PDB file of N, CA and C and ligand atoms in Angstrom:
ATOM      1  N   MET A 652     -58.083 -22.827 -64.519  1.00 72.00           N
ATOM      2  CA  MET A 652     -57.270 -22.775 -63.303  1.00 72.00           C
ATOM      3  C   MET A 652     -56.117 -23.780 -63.412  1.00 72.00           C
ATOM      4  N   LYS A 653     -54.938 -23.307 -63.091  1.00 76.00           N
ATOM      5  CA  LYS A 653     -53.773 -24.178 -63.191  1.00 76.00           C
ATOM      6  C   LYS A 653     -53.573 -24.941 -61.905  1.00 76.00           C
ATOM      7  N   LYS A 654     -53.399 -26.217 -62.039  1.00 84.00           N
ATOM      8  CA  LYS A 654     -53.185 -27.053 -60.871  1.00 84.00           C
ATOM      9  C   LYS A 654     -51.697 -27.125 -60.577  1.00 84.00           C
ATOM     10  N   THR A 655     -51.338 -26.906 -59.318  1.00 88.00           N
ATOM     11  CA  THR A 655     -49.930 -27.028 -58.949  1.00 88.00           C
ATOM     12  C   THR A 655     -49.612 -28.488 -58.672  1.00 88.00           C
ATOM     13  N   PRO A 656     -48.616 -29.013 -59.351  1.00 93.00           N
ATOM     14  CA  PRO A 656     -48.272 -30.419 -59.083  1.00 93.00           C
ATOM     15  C   PRO A 656     -47.717 -30.585 -57.670  1.00 93.00           C
ATOM     16  N   MET A 657     -48.081 -31.668 -57.041  1.00 96.00           N
ATOM     17  CA  MET A 657     -47.615 -31.937 -55.691  1.00 96.00           C
ATOM     18  C   MET A 657     -46.526 -33.010 -55.728  1.00 96.00           C
ATOM     19  N   ARG A 658     -45.565 -32.833 -54.852  1.00 96.00           N
ATOM     20  CA  ARG A 658     -44.500 -33.833 -54.737  1.00 96.00           C
ATOM     21  C   ARG A 658     -44.253 -34.121 -53.262  1.00 96.00           C
ATOM     22  N   MET A 659     -43.656 -35.269 -53.009  1.00 97.00           N
ATOM     23  CA  MET A 659     -43.416 -35.661 -51.629  1.00 97.00           C
ATOM     24  C   MET A 659     -41.967 -35.415 -51.238  1.00 97.00           C
ATOM     25  N   CYS A 660     -41.794 -34.780 -50.089  1.00 97.00           N
ATOM     26  CA  CYS A 660     -40.457 -34.605 -49.534  1.00 97.00           C
ATOM     27  C   CYS A 660     -39.955 -35.979 -49.083  1.00 97.00           C
ATOM     28  N   VAL A 661     -38.716 -36.313 -49.461  1.00 97.00           N
ATOM     29  CA  VAL A 661     -38.210 -37.648 -49.130  1.00 97.00           C
ATOM     30  C   VAL A 661     -37.906 -37.808 -47.643  1.00 97.00           C
ATOM     31  N   ALA A 662     -37.823 -36.683 -46.931  1.00 97.00           N
ATOM     32  CA  ALA A 662     -37.496 -36.766 -45.500  1.00 97.00           C
ATOM     33  C   ALA A 662     -38.754 -36.844 -44.632  1.00 97.00           C
ATOM     34  N   CYS A 663     -39.611 -35.846 -44.732  1.00 97.00           N
ATOM     35  CA  CYS A 663     -40.786 -35.825 -43.855  1.00 97.00           C
ATOM     36  C   CYS A 663     -42.000 -36.481 -44.515  1.00 97.00           C
ATOM     37  N   ARG A 664     -41.887 -36.806 -45.797  1.00 97.00           N
ATOM     38  CA  ARG A 664     -42.915 -37.519 -46.553  1.00 97.00           C
ATOM     39  C   ARG A 664     -44.246 -36.783 -46.608  1.00 97.00           C
ATOM     40  N   GLN A 665     -44.162 -35.462 -46.575  1.00 97.00           N
ATOM     41  CA  GLN A 665     -45.376 -34.671 -46.737  1.00 97.00           C
ATOM     42  C   GLN A 665     -45.464 -34.173 -48.170  1.00 97.00           C
ATOM     43  N   MET A 666     -46.680 -34.136 -48.672  1.00 97.00           N
ATOM     44  CA  MET A 666     -46.890 -33.625 -50.008  1.00 97.00           C
ATOM     45  C   MET A 666     -46.857 -32.103 -49.964  1.00 97.00           C
ATOM     46  N   GLN A 667     -46.119 -31.525 -50.905  1.00 96.00           N
ATOM     47  CA  GLN A 667     -45.996 -30.075 -50.988  1.00 96.00           C
ATOM     48  C   GLN A 667     -46.101 -29.679 -52.451  1.00 96.00           C
ATOM     49  N   PRO A 668     -46.485 -28.432 -52.703  1.00 95.00           N
ATOM     50  CA  PRO A 668     -46.445 -27.975 -54.097  1.00 95.00           C
ATOM     51  C   PRO A 668     -45.017 -28.097 -54.636  1.00 95.00           C
ATOM     52  N   LYS A 669     -44.921 -28.626 -55.829  1.00 93.00           N
ATOM     53  CA  LYS A 669     -43.613 -28.897 -56.423  1.00 93.00           C
ATOM     54  C   LYS A 669     -42.677 -27.689 -56.385  1.00 93.00           C
ATOM     55  N   ASN A 670     -43.248 -26.506 -56.658  1.00 90.00           N
ATOM     56  CA  ASN A 670     -42.374 -25.333 -56.759  1.00 90.00           C
ATOM     57  C   ASN A 670     -41.898 -24.804 -55.408  1.00 90.00           C
ATOM     58  N   SER A 671     -42.396 -25.374 -54.307  1.00 92.00           N
ATOM     59  CA  SER A 671     -41.884 -24.933 -53.011  1.00 92.00           C
ATOM     60  C   SER A 671     -40.845 -25.910 -52.471  1.00 92.00           C
ATOM     61  N   LEU A 672     -40.574 -26.958 -53.226  1.00 93.00           N
ATOM     62  CA  LEU A 672     -39.581 -27.936 -52.802  1.00 93.00           C
ATOM     63  C   LEU A 672     -38.284 -27.757 -53.573  1.00 93.00           C
ATOM     64  N   VAL A 673     -37.204 -28.274 -53.007  1.00 92.00           N
ATOM     65  CA  VAL A 673     -35.928 -28.274 -53.708  1.00 92.00           C
ATOM     66  C   VAL A 673     -35.777 -29.619 -54.405  1.00 92.00           C
ATOM     67  N   ARG A 674     -35.462 -29.576 -55.686  1.00 94.00           N
ATOM     68  CA  ARG A 674     -35.299 -30.819 -56.434  1.00 94.00           C
ATOM     69  C   ARG A 674     -33.820 -31.167 -56.532  1.00 94.00           C
ATOM     70  N   VAL A 675     -33.511 -32.366 -56.132  1.00 94.00           N
ATOM     71  CA  VAL A 675     -32.152 -32.876 -56.260  1.00 94.00           C
ATOM     72  C   VAL A 675     -32.189 -33.932 -57.351  1.00 94.00           C
ATOM     73  N   VAL A 676     -31.292 -33.811 -58.301  1.00 95.00           N
ATOM     74  CA  VAL A 676     -31.347 -34.670 -59.476  1.00 95.00           C
ATOM     75  C   VAL A 676     -30.049 -35.435 -59.653  1.00 95.00           C
ATOM     76  N   ARG A 677     -30.209 -36.713 -59.964  1.00 95.00           N
ATOM     77  CA  ARG A 677     -29.068 -37.482 -60.439  1.00 95.00           C
ATOM     78  C   ARG A 677     -29.111 -37.385 -61.943  1.00 95.00           C
ATOM     79  N   GLY A 678     -28.237 -36.580 -62.475  1.00 90.00           N
ATOM     80  CA  GLY A 678     -28.280 -36.264 -63.894  1.00 90.00           C
ATOM     81  C   GLY A 678     -27.840 -37.417 -64.756  1.00 90.00           C
ATOM     82  N   THR A 679     -27.931 -37.203 -66.064  1.00 86.00           N
ATOM     83  CA  THR A 679     -27.588 -38.251 -67.013  1.00 86.00           C
ATOM     84  C   THR A 679     -26.103 -38.597 -66.950  1.00 86.00           C
ATOM     85  N   ASP A 680     -25.288 -37.669 -66.449  1.00 89.00           N
ATOM     86  CA  ASP A 680     -23.855 -37.960 -66.294  1.00 89.00           C
ATOM     87  C   ASP A 680     -23.547 -38.530 -64.913  1.00 89.00           C
ATOM     88  N   ASP A 681     -24.622 -38.885 -64.170  1.00 89.00           N
ATOM     89  CA  ASP A 681     -24.493 -39.516 -62.857  1.00 89.00           C
ATOM     90  C   ASP A 681     -24.053 -38.555 -61.764  1.00 89.00           C
ATOM     91  N   LYS A 682     -24.003 -37.290 -62.068  1.00 90.00           N
ATOM     92  CA  LYS A 682     -23.670 -36.302 -61.048  1.00 90.00           C
ATOM     93  C   LYS A 682     -24.932 -35.899 -60.296  1.00 90.00           C
ATOM     94  N   ILE A 683     -24.774 -35.638 -58.995  1.00 92.00           N
ATOM     95  CA  ILE A 683     -25.900 -35.152 -58.211  1.00 92.00           C
ATOM     96  C   ILE A 683     -25.896 -33.626 -58.258  1.00 92.00           C
ATOM     97  N   ILE A 684     -26.990 -33.064 -58.687  1.00 90.00           N
ATOM     98  CA  ILE A 684     -27.059 -31.610 -58.767  1.00 90.00           C
ATOM     99  C   ILE A 684     -28.330 -31.102 -58.097  1.00 90.00           C
ATOM    100  N   ILE A 685     -28.303 -29.831 -57.739  1.00 90.00           N
ATOM    101  CA  ILE A 685     -29.510 -29.180 -57.237  1.00 90.00           C
ATOM    102  C   ILE A 685     -30.168 -28.504 -58.432  1.00 90.00           C
ATOM    103  N   ASP A 686     -31.354 -28.939 -58.734  1.00 90.00           N
ATOM    104  CA  ASP A 686     -32.028 -28.474 -59.940  1.00 90.00           C
ATOM    105  C   ASP A 686     -32.932 -27.292 -59.617  1.00 90.00           C
ATOM    106  N   ARG A 687     -32.436 -26.109 -59.922  1.00 84.00           N
ATOM    107  CA  ARG A 687     -33.221 -24.911 -59.604  1.00 84.00           C
ATOM    108  C   ARG A 687     -34.319 -24.657 -60.620  1.00 84.00           C
ATOM    109  N   THR A 688     -34.175 -25.211 -61.806  1.00 84.00           N
ATOM    110  CA  THR A 688     -35.173 -24.962 -62.846  1.00 84.00           C
ATOM    111  C   THR A 688     -36.325 -25.954 -62.770  1.00 84.00           C
ATOM    112  N   GLY A 689     -36.094 -27.105 -62.134  1.00 83.00           N
ATOM    113  CA  GLY A 689     -37.114 -28.139 -62.095  1.00 83.00           C
ATOM    114  C   GLY A 689     -37.247 -28.872 -63.404  1.00 83.00           C
ATOM    115  N   LYS A 690     -36.305 -28.637 -64.301  1.00 86.00           N
ATOM    116  CA  LYS A 690     -36.436 -29.210 -65.645  1.00 86.00           C
ATOM    117  C   LYS A 690     -35.274 -30.106 -66.033  1.00 86.00           C
ATOM    118  N   ALA A 691     -34.331 -30.265 -65.133  1.00 90.00           N
ATOM    119  CA  ALA A 691     -33.172 -31.089 -65.467  1.00 90.00           C
ATOM    120  C   ALA A 691     -33.584 -32.536 -65.688  1.00 90.00           C
ATOM    121  N   ASN A 692     -32.901 -33.164 -66.635  1.00 92.00           N
ATOM    122  CA  ASN A 692     -33.191 -34.568 -66.898  1.00 92.00           C
ATOM    123  C   ASN A 692     -32.563 -35.436 -65.822  1.00 92.00           C
ATOM    124  N   GLY A 693     -33.191 -36.561 -65.603  1.00 93.00           N
ATOM    125  CA  GLY A 693     -32.619 -37.506 -64.660  1.00 93.00           C
ATOM    126  C   GLY A 693     -33.586 -37.838 -63.550  1.00 93.00           C
ATOM    127  N   ARG A 694     -33.127 -38.698 -62.668  1.00 93.00           N
ATOM    128  CA  ARG A 694     -33.943 -39.141 -61.558  1.00 93.00           C
ATOM    129  C   ARG A 694     -33.931 -38.073 -60.473  1.00 93.00           C
ATOM    130  N   GLY A 695     -35.079 -37.685 -60.004  1.00 94.00           N
ATOM    131  CA  GLY A 695     -35.137 -36.592 -59.047  1.00 94.00           C
ATOM    132  C   GLY A 695     -35.704 -36.990 -57.699  1.00 94.00           C
ATOM    133  N   ALA A 696     -35.321 -36.230 -56.691  1.00 96.00           N
ATOM    134  CA  ALA A 696     -35.899 -36.389 -55.356  1.00 96.00           C
ATOM    135  C   ALA A 696     -36.212 -34.998 -54.837  1.00 96.00           C
ATOM    136  N   TYR A 697     -37.242 -34.894 -54.051  1.00 96.00           N
ATOM    137  CA  TYR A 697     -37.653 -33.584 -53.558  1.00 96.00           C
ATOM    138  C   TYR A 697     -37.466 -33.482 -52.065  1.00 96.00           C
ATOM    139  N   LEU A 698     -37.097 -32.281 -51.637  1.00 95.00           N
ATOM    140  CA  LEU A 698     -36.867 -32.002 -50.221  1.00 95.00           C
ATOM    141  C   LEU A 698     -37.463 -30.643 -49.888  1.00 95.00           C
ATOM    142  N   CYS A 699     -38.040 -30.515 -48.695  1.00 94.00           N
ATOM    143  CA  CYS A 699     -38.424 -29.188 -48.227  1.00 94.00           C
ATOM    144  C   CYS A 699     -37.145 -28.369 -48.070  1.00 94.00           C
ATOM    145  N   PRO A 700     -37.198 -27.092 -48.350  1.00 90.00           N
ATOM    146  CA  PRO A 700     -36.002 -26.263 -48.172  1.00 90.00           C
ATOM    147  C   PRO A 700     -35.762 -25.933 -46.709  1.00 90.00           C
ATOM    148  N   LYS A 701     -35.640 -26.968 -45.906  1.00 91.00           N
ATOM    149  CA  LYS A 701     -35.424 -26.797 -44.467  1.00 91.00           C
ATOM    150  C   LYS A 701     -34.266 -27.676 -44.038  1.00 91.00           C
ATOM    151  N   LEU A 702     -33.447 -27.146 -43.123  1.00 91.00           N
ATOM    152  CA  LEU A 702     -32.328 -27.947 -42.630  1.00 91.00           C
ATOM    153  C   LEU A 702     -32.828 -29.189 -41.909  1.00 91.00           C
ATOM    154  N   ASP A 703     -33.957 -29.072 -41.246  1.00 94.00           N
ATOM    155  CA  ASP A 703     -34.550 -30.217 -40.552  1.00 94.00           C
ATOM    156  C   ASP A 703     -34.721 -31.390 -41.505  1.00 94.00           C
ATOM    157  N   CYS A 704     -35.289 -31.087 -42.651  1.00 95.00           N
ATOM    158  CA  CYS A 704     -35.548 -32.147 -43.618  1.00 95.00           C
ATOM    159  C   CYS A 704     -34.252 -32.657 -44.239  1.00 95.00           C
ATOM    160  N   LEU A 705     -33.323 -31.757 -44.491  1.00 95.00           N
ATOM    161  CA  LEU A 705     -32.043 -32.196 -45.045  1.00 95.00           C
ATOM    162  C   LEU A 705     -31.341 -33.123 -44.057  1.00 95.00           C
ATOM    163  N   ASN A 706     -31.295 -32.708 -42.794  1.00 95.00           N
ATOM    164  CA  ASN A 706     -30.634 -33.526 -41.780  1.00 95.00           C
ATOM    165  C   ASN A 706     -31.297 -34.889 -41.654  1.00 95.00           C
ATOM    166  N   LYS A 707     -32.610 -34.883 -41.716  1.00 96.00           N
ATOM    167  CA  LYS A 707     -33.326 -36.144 -41.616  1.00 96.00           C
ATOM    168  C   LYS A 707     -33.050 -37.018 -42.829  1.00 96.00           C
ATOM    169  N   ALA A 708     -33.035 -36.394 -43.990  1.00 96.00           N
ATOM    170  CA  ALA A 708     -32.772 -37.141 -45.220  1.00 96.00           C
ATOM    171  C   ALA A 708     -31.394 -37.790 -45.174  1.00 96.00           C
ATOM    172  N   VAL A 709     -30.426 -37.041 -44.634  1.00 95.00           N
ATOM    173  CA  VAL A 709     -29.067 -37.577 -44.516  1.00 95.00           C
ATOM    174  C   VAL A 709     -29.063 -38.757 -43.552  1.00 95.00           C
ATOM    175  N   LYS A 710     -29.742 -38.587 -42.442  1.00 96.00           N
ATOM    176  CA  LYS A 710     -29.772 -39.600 -41.391  1.00 96.00           C
ATOM    177  C   LYS A 710     -30.406 -40.907 -41.867  1.00 96.00           C
ATOM    178  N   ILE A 711     -31.530 -40.792 -42.544  1.00 96.00           N
ATOM    179  CA  ILE A 711     -32.219 -42.013 -42.978  1.00 96.00           C
ATOM    180  C   ILE A 711     -31.841 -42.408 -44.409  1.00 96.00           C
ATOM    181  N   ARG A 712     -30.877 -41.712 -44.968  1.00 96.00           N
ATOM    182  CA  ARG A 712     -30.394 -41.983 -46.335  1.00 96.00           C
ATOM    183  C   ARG A 712     -31.517 -41.937 -47.366  1.00 96.00           C
ATOM    184  N   ALA A 713     -32.404 -41.011 -47.188  1.00 97.00           N
ATOM    185  CA  ALA A 713     -33.558 -40.916 -48.083  1.00 97.00           C
ATOM    186  C   ALA A 713     -33.151 -40.517 -49.495  1.00 97.00           C
ATOM    187  N   LEU A 714     -32.191 -39.607 -49.582  1.00 96.00           N
ATOM    188  CA  LEU A 714     -31.754 -39.179 -50.919  1.00 96.00           C
ATOM    189  C   LEU A 714     -31.041 -40.317 -51.643  1.00 96.00           C
ATOM    190  N   GLU A 715     -30.198 -41.018 -50.897  1.00 96.00           N
ATOM    191  CA  GLU A 715     -29.494 -42.154 -51.493  1.00 96.00           C
ATOM    192  C   GLU A 715     -30.486 -43.154 -52.071  1.00 96.00           C
ATOM    193  N   ARG A 716     -31.519 -43.430 -51.282  1.00 96.00           N
ATOM    194  CA  ARG A 716     -32.493 -44.421 -51.740  1.00 96.00           C
ATOM    195  C   ARG A 716     -33.285 -43.911 -52.934  1.00 96.00           C
ATOM    196  N   ALA A 717     -33.693 -42.647 -52.864  1.00 96.00           N
ATOM    197  CA  ALA A 717     -34.509 -42.097 -53.949  1.00 96.00           C
ATOM    198  C   ALA A 717     -33.717 -42.013 -55.256  1.00 96.00           C
ATOM    199  N   LEU A 718     -32.435 -41.692 -55.131  1.00 96.00           N
ATOM    200  CA  LEU A 718     -31.632 -41.482 -56.332  1.00 96.00           C
ATOM    201  C   LEU A 718     -30.809 -42.706 -56.698  1.00 96.00           C
ATOM    202  N   GLU A 719     -30.820 -43.717 -55.842  1.00 95.00           N
ATOM    203  CA  GLU A 719     -30.047 -44.944 -56.063  1.00 95.00           C
ATOM    204  C   GLU A 719     -28.588 -44.621 -56.338  1.00 95.00           C
ATOM    205  N   LYS A 720     -28.064 -43.751 -55.495  1.00 93.00           N
ATOM    206  CA  LYS A 720     -26.690 -43.294 -55.694  1.00 93.00           C
ATOM    207  C   LYS A 720     -26.221 -42.725 -54.364  1.00 93.00           C
ATOM    208  N   SER A 721     -24.958 -42.959 -54.033  1.00 92.00           N
ATOM    209  CA  SER A 721     -24.476 -42.396 -52.780  1.00 92.00           C
ATOM    210  C   SER A 721     -24.253 -40.900 -52.942  1.00 92.00           C
ATOM    211  N   ILE A 722     -24.541 -40.171 -51.880  1.00 92.00           N
ATOM    212  CA  ILE A 722     -24.446 -38.721 -51.919  1.00 92.00           C
ATOM    213  C   ILE A 722     -23.161 -38.320 -51.204  1.00 92.00           C
ATOM    214  N   SER A 723     -22.300 -37.602 -51.887  1.00 90.00           N
ATOM    215  CA  SER A 723     -21.032 -37.220 -51.278  1.00 90.00           C
ATOM    216  C   SER A 723     -21.249 -36.083 -50.291  1.00 90.00           C
ATOM    217  N   PRO A 724     -20.340 -35.987 -49.313  1.00 91.00           N
ATOM    218  CA  PRO A 724     -20.453 -34.882 -48.333  1.00 91.00           C
ATOM    219  C   PRO A 724     -20.466 -33.520 -49.006  1.00 91.00           C
ATOM    220  N   GLU A 725     -19.790 -33.418 -50.147  1.00 90.00           N
ATOM    221  CA  GLU A 725     -19.769 -32.138 -50.859  1.00 90.00           C
ATOM    222  C   GLU A 725     -21.174 -31.735 -51.288  1.00 90.00           C
ATOM    223  N   VAL A 726     -21.938 -32.705 -51.743  1.00 89.00           N
ATOM    224  CA  VAL A 726     -23.297 -32.407 -52.188  1.00 89.00           C
ATOM    225  C   VAL A 726     -24.167 -31.999 -50.996  1.00 89.00           C
ATOM    226  N   ILE A 727     -23.967 -32.691 -49.877  1.00 91.00           N
ATOM    227  CA  ILE A 727     -24.719 -32.337 -48.674  1.00 91.00           C
ATOM    228  C   ILE A 727     -24.399 -30.903 -48.266  1.00 91.00           C
ATOM    229  N   GLU A 728     -23.101 -30.560 -48.367  1.00 91.00           N
ATOM    230  CA  GLU A 728     -22.694 -29.194 -48.029  1.00 91.00           C
ATOM    231  C   GLU A 728     -23.358 -28.176 -48.947  1.00 91.00           C
ATOM    232  N   LEU A 729     -23.400 -28.512 -50.233  1.00 87.00           N
ATOM    233  CA  LEU A 729     -24.048 -27.621 -51.197  1.00 87.00           C
ATOM    234  C   LEU A 729     -25.519 -27.419 -50.834  1.00 87.00           C
ATOM    235  N   LEU A 730     -26.163 -28.515 -50.479  1.00 88.00           N
ATOM    236  CA  LEU A 730     -27.573 -28.435 -50.119  1.00 88.00           C
ATOM    237  C   LEU A 730     -27.760 -27.580 -48.878  1.00 88.00           C
ATOM    238  N   LYS A 731     -26.878 -27.774 -47.919  1.00 89.00           N
ATOM    239  CA  LYS A 731     -26.968 -26.980 -46.686  1.00 89.00           C
ATOM    240  C   LYS A 731     -26.867 -25.496 -46.993  1.00 89.00           C
ATOM    241  N   GLU A 732     -25.880 -25.170 -47.842  1.00 87.00           N
ATOM    242  CA  GLU A 732     -25.719 -23.768 -48.212  1.00 87.00           C
ATOM    243  C   GLU A 732     -26.966 -23.250 -48.903  1.00 87.00           C
ATOM    244  N   GLU A 733     -27.472 -24.081 -49.785  1.00 82.00           N
ATOM    245  CA  GLU A 733     -28.677 -23.706 -50.521  1.00 82.00           C
ATOM    246  C   GLU A 733     -29.833 -23.424 -49.554  1.00 82.00           C
ATOM    247  N   PHE A 734     -29.990 -24.291 -48.578  1.00 79.00           N
ATOM    248  CA  PHE A 734     -31.120 -24.183 -47.666  1.00 79.00           C
ATOM    249  C   PHE A 734     -30.943 -23.010 -46.707  1.00 79.00           C
ATOM    250  N   MET A 735     -29.723 -22.759 -46.329  1.00 75.00           N
ATOM    251  CA  MET A 735     -29.488 -21.657 -45.396  1.00 75.00           C
ATOM    252  C   MET A 735     -29.438 -20.340 -46.135  1.00 75.00           C
ATOM    253  N   ASN A 736     -29.173 -20.456 -47.443  1.00 66.00           N
ATOM    254  CA  ASN A 736     -29.165 -19.292 -48.303  1.00 66.00           C
ATOM    255  C   ASN A 736     -28.195 -18.229 -47.826  1.00 66.00           C
ATOM    256  N   GLU A 737     -27.039 -18.693 -47.409  1.00 50.00           N
ATOM    257  CA  GLU A 737     -25.998 -17.749 -47.018  1.00 50.00           C
ATOM    258  C   GLU A 737     -24.654 -18.426 -47.211  1.00 50.00           C
ATOM    259  N   PRO A 738     -23.608 -17.627 -47.426  1.00 49.00           N
ATOM    260  CA  PRO A 738     -22.303 -18.227 -47.702  1.00 49.00           C
ATOM    261  C   PRO A 738     -21.749 -18.990 -46.506  1.00 49.00           C
ATOM    262  N   LYS A 739     -20.915 -19.940 -46.798  1.00 48.00           N
ATOM    263  CA  LYS A 739     -20.296 -20.738 -45.756  1.00 48.00           C
ATOM    264  C   LYS A 739     -19.427 -19.871 -44.873  1.00 48.00           C
ATOM    265  N   ALA A 740     -19.318 -20.226 -43.602  1.00 52.00           N
ATOM    266  CA  ALA A 740     -18.592 -19.402 -42.633  1.00 52.00           C
ATOM    267  C   ALA A 740     -17.104 -19.339 -42.943  1.00 52.00           C
ATOM    268  N   GLU A 741     -16.509 -20.411 -43.426  1.00 53.00           N
ATOM    269  CA  GLU A 741     -15.072 -20.421 -43.683  1.00 53.00           C
ATOM    270  C   GLU A 741     -14.732 -19.731 -44.998  1.00 53.00           C
TER     271      GLU A 741
HETATM  272 ZN1   ZN B 809     -39.767 -32.239 -45.661  1.00 55.89          ZN
END
């Protein structure tokens, strides 16, 4: 039987199966990316794919702390789009 690895969402701090979370990675080139494969190198932080958690993470700077890097508004926008899974209105 394969065990699903558990990871903690940086916003709500609940443990979830790794594959149901969104991984945000500070890559080796210091860029913040959304890691859809779960295999990107670098320091990672996990978030539930919910706007609630994203908003909370932004508010308490959870991603900044986890990744030790400031998160630009562009990255937040990308995450929002990712979580809403629909194109931006503009
Ligand atoms: Zn969460």
